[in-house]
mmCIF file of C-alpha atoms and ligand atoms in Angstrom:
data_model
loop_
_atom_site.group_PDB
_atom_site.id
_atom_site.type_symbol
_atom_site.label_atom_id
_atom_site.label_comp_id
_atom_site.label_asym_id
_atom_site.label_seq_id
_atom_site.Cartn_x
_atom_site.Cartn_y
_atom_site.Cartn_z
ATOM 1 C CA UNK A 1 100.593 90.563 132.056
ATOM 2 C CA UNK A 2 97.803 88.290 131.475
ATOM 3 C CA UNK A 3 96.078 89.488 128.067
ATOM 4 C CA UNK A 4 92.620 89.018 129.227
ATOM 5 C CA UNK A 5 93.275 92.138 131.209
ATOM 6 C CA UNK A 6 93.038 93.644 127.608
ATOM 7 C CA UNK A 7 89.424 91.804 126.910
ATOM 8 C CA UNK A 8 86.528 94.729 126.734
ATOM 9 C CA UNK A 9 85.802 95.512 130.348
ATOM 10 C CA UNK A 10 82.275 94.894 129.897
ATOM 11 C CA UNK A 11 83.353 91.289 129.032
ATOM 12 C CA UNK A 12 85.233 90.874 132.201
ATOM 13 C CA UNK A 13 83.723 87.527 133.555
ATOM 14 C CA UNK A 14 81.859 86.727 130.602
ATOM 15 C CA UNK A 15 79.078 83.732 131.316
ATOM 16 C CA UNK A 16 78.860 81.948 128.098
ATOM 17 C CA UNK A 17 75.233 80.164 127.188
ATOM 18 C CA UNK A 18 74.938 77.268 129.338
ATOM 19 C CA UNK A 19 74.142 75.393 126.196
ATOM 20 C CA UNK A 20 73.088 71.556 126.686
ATOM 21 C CA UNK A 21 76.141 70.406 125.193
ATOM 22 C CA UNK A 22 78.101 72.251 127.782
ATOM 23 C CA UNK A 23 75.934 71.083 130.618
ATOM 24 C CA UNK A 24 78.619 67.794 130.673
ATOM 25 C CA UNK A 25 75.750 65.589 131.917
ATOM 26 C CA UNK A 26 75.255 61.413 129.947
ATOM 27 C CA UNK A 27 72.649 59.781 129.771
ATOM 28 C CA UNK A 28 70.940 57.464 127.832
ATOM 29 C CA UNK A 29 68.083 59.841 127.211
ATOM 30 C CA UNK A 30 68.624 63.222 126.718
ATOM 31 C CA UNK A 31 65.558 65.511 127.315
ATOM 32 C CA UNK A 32 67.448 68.726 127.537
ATOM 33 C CA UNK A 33 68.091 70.332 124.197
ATOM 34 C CA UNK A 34 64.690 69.984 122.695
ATOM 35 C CA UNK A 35 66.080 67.844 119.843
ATOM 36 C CA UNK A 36 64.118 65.282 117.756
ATOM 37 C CA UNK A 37 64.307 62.261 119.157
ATOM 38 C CA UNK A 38 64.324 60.570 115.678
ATOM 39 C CA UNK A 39 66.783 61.253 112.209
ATOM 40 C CA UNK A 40 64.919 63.225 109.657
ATOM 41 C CA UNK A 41 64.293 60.639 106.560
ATOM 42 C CA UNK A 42 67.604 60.311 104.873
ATOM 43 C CA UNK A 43 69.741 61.970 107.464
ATOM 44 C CA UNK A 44 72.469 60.101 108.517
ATOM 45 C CA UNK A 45 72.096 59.151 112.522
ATOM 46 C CA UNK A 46 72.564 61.607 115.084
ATOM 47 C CA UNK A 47 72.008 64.609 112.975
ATOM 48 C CA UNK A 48 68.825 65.072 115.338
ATOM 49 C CA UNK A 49 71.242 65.891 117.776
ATOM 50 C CA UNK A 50 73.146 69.490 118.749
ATOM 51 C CA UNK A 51 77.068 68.578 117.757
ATOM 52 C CA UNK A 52 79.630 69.123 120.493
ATOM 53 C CA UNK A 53 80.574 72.325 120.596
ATOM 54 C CA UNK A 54 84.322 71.364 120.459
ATOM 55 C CA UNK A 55 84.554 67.923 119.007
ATOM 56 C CA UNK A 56 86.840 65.750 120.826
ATOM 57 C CA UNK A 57 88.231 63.638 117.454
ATOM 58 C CA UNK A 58 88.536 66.935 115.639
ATOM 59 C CA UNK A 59 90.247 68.929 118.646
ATOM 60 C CA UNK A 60 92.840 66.522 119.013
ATOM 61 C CA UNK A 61 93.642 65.853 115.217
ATOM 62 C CA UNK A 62 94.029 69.659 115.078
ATOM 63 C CA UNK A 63 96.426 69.930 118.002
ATOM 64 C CA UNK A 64 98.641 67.269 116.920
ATOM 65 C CA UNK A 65 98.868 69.171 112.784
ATOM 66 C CA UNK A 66 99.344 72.232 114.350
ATOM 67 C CA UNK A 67 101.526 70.690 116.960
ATOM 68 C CA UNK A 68 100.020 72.309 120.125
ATOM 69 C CA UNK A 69 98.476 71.431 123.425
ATOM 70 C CA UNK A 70 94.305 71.530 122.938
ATOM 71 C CA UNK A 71 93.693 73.713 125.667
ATOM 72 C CA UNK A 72 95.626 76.638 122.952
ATOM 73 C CA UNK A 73 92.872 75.729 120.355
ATOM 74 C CA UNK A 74 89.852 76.999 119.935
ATOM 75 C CA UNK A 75 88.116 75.750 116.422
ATOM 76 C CA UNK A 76 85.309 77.631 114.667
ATOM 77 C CA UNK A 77 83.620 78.468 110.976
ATOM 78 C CA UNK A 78 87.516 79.615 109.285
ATOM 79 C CA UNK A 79 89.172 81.465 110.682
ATOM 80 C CA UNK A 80 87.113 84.328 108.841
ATOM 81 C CA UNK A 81 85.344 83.918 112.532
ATOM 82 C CA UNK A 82 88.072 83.964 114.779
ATOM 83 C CA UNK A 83 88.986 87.356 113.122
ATOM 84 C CA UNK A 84 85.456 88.496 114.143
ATOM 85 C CA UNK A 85 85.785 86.866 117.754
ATOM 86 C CA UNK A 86 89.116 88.530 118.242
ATOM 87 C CA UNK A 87 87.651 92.113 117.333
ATOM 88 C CA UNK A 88 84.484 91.724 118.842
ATOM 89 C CA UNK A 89 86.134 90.284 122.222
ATOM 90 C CA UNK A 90 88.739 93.384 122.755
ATOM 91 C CA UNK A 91 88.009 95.653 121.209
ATOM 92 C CA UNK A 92 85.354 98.477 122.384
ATOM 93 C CA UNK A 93 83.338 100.028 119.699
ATOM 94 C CA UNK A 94 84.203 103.822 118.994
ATOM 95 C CA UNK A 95 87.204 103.567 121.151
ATOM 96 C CA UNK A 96 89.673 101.008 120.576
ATOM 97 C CA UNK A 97 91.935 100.624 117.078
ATOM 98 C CA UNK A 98 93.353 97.615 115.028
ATOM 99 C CA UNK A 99 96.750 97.968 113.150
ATOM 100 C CA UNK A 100 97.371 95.525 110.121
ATOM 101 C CA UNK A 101 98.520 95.662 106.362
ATOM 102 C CA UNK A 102 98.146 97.413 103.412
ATOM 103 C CA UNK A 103 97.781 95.618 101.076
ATOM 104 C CA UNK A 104 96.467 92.745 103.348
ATOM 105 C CA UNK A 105 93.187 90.407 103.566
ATOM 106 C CA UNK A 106 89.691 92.357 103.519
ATOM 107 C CA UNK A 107 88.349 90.741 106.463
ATOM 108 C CA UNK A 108 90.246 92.509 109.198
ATOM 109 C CA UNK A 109 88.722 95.937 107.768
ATOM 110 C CA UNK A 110 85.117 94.895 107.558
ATOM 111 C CA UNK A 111 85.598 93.053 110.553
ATOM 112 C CA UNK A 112 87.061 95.850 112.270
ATOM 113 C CA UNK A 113 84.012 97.880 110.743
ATOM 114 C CA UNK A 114 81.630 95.685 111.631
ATOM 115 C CA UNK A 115 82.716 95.986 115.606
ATOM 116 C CA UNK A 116 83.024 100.143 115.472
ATOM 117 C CA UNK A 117 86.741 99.740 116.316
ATOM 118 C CA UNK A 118 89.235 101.521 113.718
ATOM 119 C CA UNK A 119 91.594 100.202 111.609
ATOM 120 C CA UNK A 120 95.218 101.570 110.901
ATOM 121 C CA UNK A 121 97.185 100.309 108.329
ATOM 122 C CA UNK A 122 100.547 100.389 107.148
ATOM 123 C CA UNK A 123 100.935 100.962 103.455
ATOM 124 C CA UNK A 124 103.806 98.258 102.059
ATOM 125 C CA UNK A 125 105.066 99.506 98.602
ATOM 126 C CA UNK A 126 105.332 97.506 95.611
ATOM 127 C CA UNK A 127 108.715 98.847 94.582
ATOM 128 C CA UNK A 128 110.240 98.318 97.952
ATOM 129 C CA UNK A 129 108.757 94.439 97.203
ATOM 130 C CA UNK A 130 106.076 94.832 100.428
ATOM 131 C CA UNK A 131 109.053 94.979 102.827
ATOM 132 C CA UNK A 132 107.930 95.870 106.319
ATOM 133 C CA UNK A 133 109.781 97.975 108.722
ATOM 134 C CA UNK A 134 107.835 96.429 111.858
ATOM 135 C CA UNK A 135 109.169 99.511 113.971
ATOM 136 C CA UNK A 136 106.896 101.793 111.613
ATOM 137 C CA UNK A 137 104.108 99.292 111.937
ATOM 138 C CA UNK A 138 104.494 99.439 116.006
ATOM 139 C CA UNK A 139 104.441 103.419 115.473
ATOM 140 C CA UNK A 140 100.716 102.648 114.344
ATOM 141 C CA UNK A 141 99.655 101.394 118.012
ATOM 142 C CA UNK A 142 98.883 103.450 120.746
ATOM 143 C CA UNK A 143 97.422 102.849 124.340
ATOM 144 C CA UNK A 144 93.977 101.981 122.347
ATOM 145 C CA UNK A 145 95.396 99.271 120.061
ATOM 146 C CA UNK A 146 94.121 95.563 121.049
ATOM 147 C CA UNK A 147 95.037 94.035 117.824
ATOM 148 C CA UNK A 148 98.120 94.054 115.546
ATOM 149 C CA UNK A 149 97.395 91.719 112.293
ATOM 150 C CA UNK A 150 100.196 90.161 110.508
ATOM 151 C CA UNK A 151 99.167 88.322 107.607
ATOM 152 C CA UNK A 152 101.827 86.218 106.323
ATOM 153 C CA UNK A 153 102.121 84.969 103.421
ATOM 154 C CA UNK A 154 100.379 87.968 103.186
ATOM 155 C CA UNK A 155 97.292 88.215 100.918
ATOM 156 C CA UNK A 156 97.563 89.464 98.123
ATOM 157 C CA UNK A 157 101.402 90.096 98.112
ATOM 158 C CA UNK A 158 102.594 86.207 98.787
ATOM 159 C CA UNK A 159 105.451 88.242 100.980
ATOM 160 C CA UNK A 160 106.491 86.357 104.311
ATOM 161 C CA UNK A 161 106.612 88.496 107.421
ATOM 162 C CA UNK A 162 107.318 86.119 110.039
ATOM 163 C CA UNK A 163 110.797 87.707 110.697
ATOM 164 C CA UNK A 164 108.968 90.371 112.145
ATOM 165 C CA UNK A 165 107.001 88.468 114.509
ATOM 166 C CA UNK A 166 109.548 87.654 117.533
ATOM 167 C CA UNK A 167 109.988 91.677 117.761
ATOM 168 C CA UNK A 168 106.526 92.647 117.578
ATOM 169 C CA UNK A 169 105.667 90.113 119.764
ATOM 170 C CA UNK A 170 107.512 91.572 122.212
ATOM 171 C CA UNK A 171 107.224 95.050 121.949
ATOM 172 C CA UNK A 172 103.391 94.817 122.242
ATOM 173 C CA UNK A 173 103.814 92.236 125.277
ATOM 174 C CA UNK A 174 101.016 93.236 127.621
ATOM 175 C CA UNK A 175 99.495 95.704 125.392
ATOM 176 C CA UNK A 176 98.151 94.015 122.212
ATOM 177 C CA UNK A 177 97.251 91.041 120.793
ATOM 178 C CA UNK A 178 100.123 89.891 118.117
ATOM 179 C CA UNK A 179 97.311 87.788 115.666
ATOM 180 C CA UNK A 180 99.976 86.558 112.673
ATOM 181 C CA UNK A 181 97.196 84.675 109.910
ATOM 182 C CA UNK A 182 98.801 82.087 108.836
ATOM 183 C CA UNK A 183 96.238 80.503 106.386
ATOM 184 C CA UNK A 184 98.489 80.064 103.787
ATOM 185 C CA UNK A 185 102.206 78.857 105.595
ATOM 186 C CA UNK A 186 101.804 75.337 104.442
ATOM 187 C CA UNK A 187 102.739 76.589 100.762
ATOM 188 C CA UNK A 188 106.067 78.577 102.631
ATOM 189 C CA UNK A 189 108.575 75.886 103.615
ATOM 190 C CA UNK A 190 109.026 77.500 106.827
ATOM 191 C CA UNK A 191 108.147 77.277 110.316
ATOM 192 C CA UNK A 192 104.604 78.201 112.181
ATOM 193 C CA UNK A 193 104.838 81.083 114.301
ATOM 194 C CA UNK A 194 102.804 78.210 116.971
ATOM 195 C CA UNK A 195 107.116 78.026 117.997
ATOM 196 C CA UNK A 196 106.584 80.807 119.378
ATOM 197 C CA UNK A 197 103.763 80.551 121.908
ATOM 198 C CA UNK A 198 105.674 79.080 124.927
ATOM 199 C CA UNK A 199 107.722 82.718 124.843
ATOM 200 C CA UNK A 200 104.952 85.028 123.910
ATOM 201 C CA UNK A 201 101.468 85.283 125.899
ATOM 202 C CA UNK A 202 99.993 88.240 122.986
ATOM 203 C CA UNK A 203 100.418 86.097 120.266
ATOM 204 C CA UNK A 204 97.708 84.314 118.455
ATOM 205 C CA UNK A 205 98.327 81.893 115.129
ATOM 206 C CA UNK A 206 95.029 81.252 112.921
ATOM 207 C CA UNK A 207 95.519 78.454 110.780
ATOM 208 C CA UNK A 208 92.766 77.173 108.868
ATOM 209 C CA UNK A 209 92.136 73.633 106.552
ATOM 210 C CA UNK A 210 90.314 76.108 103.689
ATOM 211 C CA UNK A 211 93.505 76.289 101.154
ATOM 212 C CA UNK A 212 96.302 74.164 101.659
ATOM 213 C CA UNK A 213 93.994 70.866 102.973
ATOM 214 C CA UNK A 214 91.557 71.555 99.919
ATOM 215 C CA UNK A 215 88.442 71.847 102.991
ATOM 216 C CA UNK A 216 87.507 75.583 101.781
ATOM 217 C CA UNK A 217 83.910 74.180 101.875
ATOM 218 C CA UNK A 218 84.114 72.572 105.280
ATOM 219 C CA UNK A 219 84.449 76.105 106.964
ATOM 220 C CA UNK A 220 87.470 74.563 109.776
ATOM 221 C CA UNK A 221 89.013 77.262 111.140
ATOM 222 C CA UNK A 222 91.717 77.127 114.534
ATOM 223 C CA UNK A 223 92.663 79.820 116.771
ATOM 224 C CA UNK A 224 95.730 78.843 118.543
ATOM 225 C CA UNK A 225 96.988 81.085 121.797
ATOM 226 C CA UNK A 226 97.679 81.010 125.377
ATOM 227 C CA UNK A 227 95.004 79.080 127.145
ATOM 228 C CA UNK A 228 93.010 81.639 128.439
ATOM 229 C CA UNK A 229 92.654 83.618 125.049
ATOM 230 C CA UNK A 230 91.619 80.386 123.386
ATOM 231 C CA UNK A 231 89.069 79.634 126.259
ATOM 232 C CA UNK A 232 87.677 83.424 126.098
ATOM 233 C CA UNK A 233 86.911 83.053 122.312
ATOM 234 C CA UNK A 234 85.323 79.790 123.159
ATOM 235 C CA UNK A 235 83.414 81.461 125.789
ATOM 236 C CA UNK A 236 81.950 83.913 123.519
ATOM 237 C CA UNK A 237 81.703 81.727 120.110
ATOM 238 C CA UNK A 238 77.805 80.608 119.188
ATOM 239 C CA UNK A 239 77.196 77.561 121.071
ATOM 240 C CA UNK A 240 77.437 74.924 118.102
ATOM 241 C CA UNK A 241 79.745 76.304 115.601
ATOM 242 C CA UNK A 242 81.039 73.169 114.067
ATOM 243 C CA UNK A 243 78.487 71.261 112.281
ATOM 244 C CA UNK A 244 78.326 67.138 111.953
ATOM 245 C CA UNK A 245 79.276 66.888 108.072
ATOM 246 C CA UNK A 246 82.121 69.531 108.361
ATOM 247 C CA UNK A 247 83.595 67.927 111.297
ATOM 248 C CA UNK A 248 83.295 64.347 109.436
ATOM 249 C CA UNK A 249 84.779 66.256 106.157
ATOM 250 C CA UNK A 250 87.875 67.217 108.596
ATOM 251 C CA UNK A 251 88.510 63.951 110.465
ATOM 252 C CA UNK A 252 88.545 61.757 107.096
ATOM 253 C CA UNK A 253 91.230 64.930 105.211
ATOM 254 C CA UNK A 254 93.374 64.603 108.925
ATOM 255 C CA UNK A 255 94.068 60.760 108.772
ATOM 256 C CA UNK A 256 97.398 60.065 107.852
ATOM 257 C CA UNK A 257 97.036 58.690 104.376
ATOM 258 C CA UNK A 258 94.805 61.611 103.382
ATOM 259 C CA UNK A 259 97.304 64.227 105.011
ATOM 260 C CA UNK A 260 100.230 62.327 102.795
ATOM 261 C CA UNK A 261 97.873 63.006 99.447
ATOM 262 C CA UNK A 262 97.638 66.764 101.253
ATOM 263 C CA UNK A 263 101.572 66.516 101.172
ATOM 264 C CA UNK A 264 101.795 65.838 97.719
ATOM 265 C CA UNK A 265 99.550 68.520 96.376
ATOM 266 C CA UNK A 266 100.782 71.268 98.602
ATOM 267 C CA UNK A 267 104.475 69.994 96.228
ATOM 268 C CA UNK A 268 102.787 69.894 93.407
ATOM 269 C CA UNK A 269 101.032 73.730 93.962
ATOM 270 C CA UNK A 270 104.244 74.758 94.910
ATOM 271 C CA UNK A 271 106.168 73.419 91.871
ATOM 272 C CA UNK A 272 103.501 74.539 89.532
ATOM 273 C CA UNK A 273 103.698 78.130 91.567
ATOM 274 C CA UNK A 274 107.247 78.976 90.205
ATOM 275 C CA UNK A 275 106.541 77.685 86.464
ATOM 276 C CA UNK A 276 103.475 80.037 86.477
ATOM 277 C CA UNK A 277 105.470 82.654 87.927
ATOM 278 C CA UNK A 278 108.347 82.635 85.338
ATOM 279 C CA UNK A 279 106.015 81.962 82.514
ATOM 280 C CA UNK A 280 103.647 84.941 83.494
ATOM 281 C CA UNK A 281 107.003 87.062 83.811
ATOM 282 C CA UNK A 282 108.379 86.066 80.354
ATOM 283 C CA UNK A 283 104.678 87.647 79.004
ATOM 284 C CA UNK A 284 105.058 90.518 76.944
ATOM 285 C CA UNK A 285 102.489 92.724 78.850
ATOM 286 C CA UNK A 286 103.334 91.261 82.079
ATOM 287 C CA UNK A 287 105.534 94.325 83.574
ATOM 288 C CA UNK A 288 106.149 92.526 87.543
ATOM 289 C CA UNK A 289 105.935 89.082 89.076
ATOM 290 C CA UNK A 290 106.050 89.204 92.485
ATOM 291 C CA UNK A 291 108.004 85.905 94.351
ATOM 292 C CA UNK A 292 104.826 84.263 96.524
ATOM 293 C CA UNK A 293 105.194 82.358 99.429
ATOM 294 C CA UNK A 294 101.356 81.299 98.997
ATOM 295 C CA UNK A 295 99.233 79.305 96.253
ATOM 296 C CA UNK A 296 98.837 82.810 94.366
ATOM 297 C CA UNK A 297 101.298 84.874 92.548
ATOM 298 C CA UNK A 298 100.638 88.843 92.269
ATOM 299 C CA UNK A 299 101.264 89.952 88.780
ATOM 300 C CA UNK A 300 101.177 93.479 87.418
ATOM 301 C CA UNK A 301 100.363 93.999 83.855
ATOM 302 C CA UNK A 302 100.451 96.878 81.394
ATOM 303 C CA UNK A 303 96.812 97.013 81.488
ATOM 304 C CA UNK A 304 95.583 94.712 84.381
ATOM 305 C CA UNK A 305 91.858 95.265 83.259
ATOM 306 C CA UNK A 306 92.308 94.066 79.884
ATOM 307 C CA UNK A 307 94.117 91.277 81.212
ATOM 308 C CA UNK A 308 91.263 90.670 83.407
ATOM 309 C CA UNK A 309 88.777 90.606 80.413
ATOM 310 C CA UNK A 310 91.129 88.397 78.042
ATOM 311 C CA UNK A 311 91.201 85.526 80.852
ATOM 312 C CA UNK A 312 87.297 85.837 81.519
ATOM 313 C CA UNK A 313 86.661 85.508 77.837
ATOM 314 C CA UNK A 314 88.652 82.520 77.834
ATOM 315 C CA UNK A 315 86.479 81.522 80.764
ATOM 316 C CA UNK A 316 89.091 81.995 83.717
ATOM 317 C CA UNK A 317 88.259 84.204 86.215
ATOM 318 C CA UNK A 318 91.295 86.149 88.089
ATOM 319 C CA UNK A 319 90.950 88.276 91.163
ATOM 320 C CA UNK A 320 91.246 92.095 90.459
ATOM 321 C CA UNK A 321 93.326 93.816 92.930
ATOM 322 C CA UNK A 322 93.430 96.932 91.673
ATOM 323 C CA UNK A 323 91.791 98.961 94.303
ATOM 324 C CA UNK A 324 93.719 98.052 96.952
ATOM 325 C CA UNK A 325 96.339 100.793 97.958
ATOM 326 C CA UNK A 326 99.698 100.937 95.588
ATOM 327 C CA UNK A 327 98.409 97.882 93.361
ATOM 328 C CA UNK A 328 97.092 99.214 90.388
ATOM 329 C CA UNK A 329 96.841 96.997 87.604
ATOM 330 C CA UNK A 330 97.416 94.168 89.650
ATOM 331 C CA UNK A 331 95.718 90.824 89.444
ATOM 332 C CA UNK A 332 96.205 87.823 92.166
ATOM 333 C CA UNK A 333 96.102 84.713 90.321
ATOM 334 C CA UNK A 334 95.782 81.235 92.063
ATOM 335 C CA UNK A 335 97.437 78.471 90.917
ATOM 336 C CA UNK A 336 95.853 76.151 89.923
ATOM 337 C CA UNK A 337 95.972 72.719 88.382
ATOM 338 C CA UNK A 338 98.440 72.026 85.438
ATOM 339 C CA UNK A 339 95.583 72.141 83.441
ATOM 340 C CA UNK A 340 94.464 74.986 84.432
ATOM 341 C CA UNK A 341 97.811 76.925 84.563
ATOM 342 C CA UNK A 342 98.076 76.381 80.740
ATOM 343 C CA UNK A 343 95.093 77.503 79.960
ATOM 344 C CA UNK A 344 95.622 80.637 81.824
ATOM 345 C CA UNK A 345 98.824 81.398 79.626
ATOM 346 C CA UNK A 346 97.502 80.324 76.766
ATOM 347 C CA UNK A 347 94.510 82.732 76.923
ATOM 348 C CA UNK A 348 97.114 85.530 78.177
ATOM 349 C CA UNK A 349 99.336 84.922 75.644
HETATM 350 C C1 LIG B 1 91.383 82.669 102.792
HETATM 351 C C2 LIG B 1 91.881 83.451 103.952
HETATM 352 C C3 LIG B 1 91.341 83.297 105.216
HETATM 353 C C4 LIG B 1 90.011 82.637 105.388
HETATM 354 O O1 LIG B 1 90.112 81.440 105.936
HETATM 355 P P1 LIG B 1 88.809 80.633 106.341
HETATM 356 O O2 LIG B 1 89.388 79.674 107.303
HETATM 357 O O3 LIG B 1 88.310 79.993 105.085
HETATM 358 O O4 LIG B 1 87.800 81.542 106.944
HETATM 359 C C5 LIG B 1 91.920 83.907 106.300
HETATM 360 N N1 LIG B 1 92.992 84.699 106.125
HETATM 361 C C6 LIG B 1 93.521 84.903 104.915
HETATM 362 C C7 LIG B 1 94.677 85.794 104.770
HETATM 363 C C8 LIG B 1 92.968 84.306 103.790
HETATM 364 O O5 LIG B 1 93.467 84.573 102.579
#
């Protein structure tokens, strides 16, 4: 079954803005966008003009990292706004449900919030190591379920789910969207779930150049999926979401030299990853280190706020966990440079 079936029916033939970009039409002169027709005064050239909406440079850079066709990419602000596309797009306010992760990345909640839809989560527990059982997970979903979120590595565990994905993939087939985030699968050593695509029409992949290509600033986020899904959240995306600077930022971090620098830090994070982890677990008041598939490591300390306050007075700042479900004095620390790493230990030390 063809998942836009599953789109909210009051999308069903959605007309996106006929924005001037989209129009298609050349010309020498272009009188139909009310642009300037000068640069502002130190503006590099053509930032008078409206950017393509998809840019054809970036597009096809993306497709061949992500190894994909373009017509299964859709590229926005992170994928922080694919997330919001996705709920907004199926699911009906006050009606329809998301299932996802607990602990897992904020932005599916608020996002989830944000378009009235609920959001069920499965809690993973710390002493089972975040396993998942993805039968219990599919238990979640019902007839009202347009999204099920796998993050993995998951945020803030660093536990890999994509075992999971073939079988949920299936078992939601024509019901739900299968969205596995995969912003942080360049620091696993493993596989994208983008394998997958040809076998599954629910799935979805979001990959994103914010962590692992060192673009967090850029704001280049993909949404890779069967062609029509991609072309939907197109469809509904703000006419110009890419803008000229970020799109320059990406092209110049995609060329094959810079992607080979990209390549050597994603070893080196990796590398410095398990030192940081084995050092933090050798810490007196360091009671778990959690293995991490990501460029984090969660840690659980004796007294996680006082850890918290000994690294800020040293001037590092860690990310408190805590409140998240099961994770109680918890911190998620990202690894950082050499440098950096030390002085982390030192000050915990
Ligand atoms: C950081 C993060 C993102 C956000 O990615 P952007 O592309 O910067 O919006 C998405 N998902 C997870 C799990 C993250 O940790």
């Amino acid at each position: 079954m063809n998942m836009l079936a599953r789109v909210r029916p009051d999308l069903a033939g959605f007309q996106p803005y006929a924005s001037a970009r989209r129009s298609g039409l050349v010309g020498t002169i272009r009188l139909n966008a009310n642009e300037s027709p000068w640069s502002g005064d130190g503006c590099p050239t053509g930032f008078n003009r409206y950017p393509d909406p998809q840019p054809l440079a970036l597009r096809s850079d993306l497709a061949a990292l992500y190894g994909v066709a373009e017509d299964r990419l859709w590229t926005g602000r992170g994928s922080d706004e694919a997330i919001d596309l996705l709920l907004r797009g199926f699911c009906r306010a006050g009606r329809d449900n998301v299932v996802g992760l607990a602990p897992s990345f904020g932005m599916y909640r608020i996002g989830a919030q944000l378009q009235g839809a609920e959001y069920r989560t499965l809690a993973l527990r710390a002493e089972a190591d975040f396993a998942l059982d993805p039968d219990r997970l599919l238990a979640l979903a019902d007839a009202d379920t347009k999204l099920v979120i796998l993050c993995s590595p998951n945020n803030p565990t660093g536990e890999l789910h994509h075992d999971a994905i073939g079988h949920l993939a299936q078992a939601l087939a024509g019901r739900a969207l299968l969205v596995v985030d995969e912003a942080y699968i360049e620091f696993a050593g493993i596989p994208s779930a983008t394998a997958l695509l040809d076998r599954y029409d629910n799935l979805v992949v979001l990959r994103t150049l914010s962590k692992a290509h060192a673009l967090a600033g850029a704001r280049i986020g993909s949404l890779i999926a069967h062609a029509d899904v991609a072309r939907f959240i197109g469809s509904i995306a703000a006419p110009y979401p890419l803008p000229l600077p970020c799109v320059a930022a990406a092209v110049a971090a995609l060329e094959p030299a810079a992607l080979e620098r990209t390549h050597a830090r994603i070893a080196t994070l990796v590398a410095e990853r398990g030192q940081l982890a084995d050092a933090l677990a050798r810490l007196p008041r360091v009671r778990r280190v959690w293995p991490s598939a990501a460029n984090f490591v969660l840690a659980r300390f004796d007294d996680g706020p006082a850890a918290l306050e000994r690294a800020l007075a040293a001037g590092i700042v860690l990310r408190d966990v805590s409140a998240q479900p099961g994770l109680d004095d918890c911190l998620r620390i990202t690894v950082g440079s050499p440098y950096e790493n030390e002085a982390l230990l030192e000050a915990l030390a």
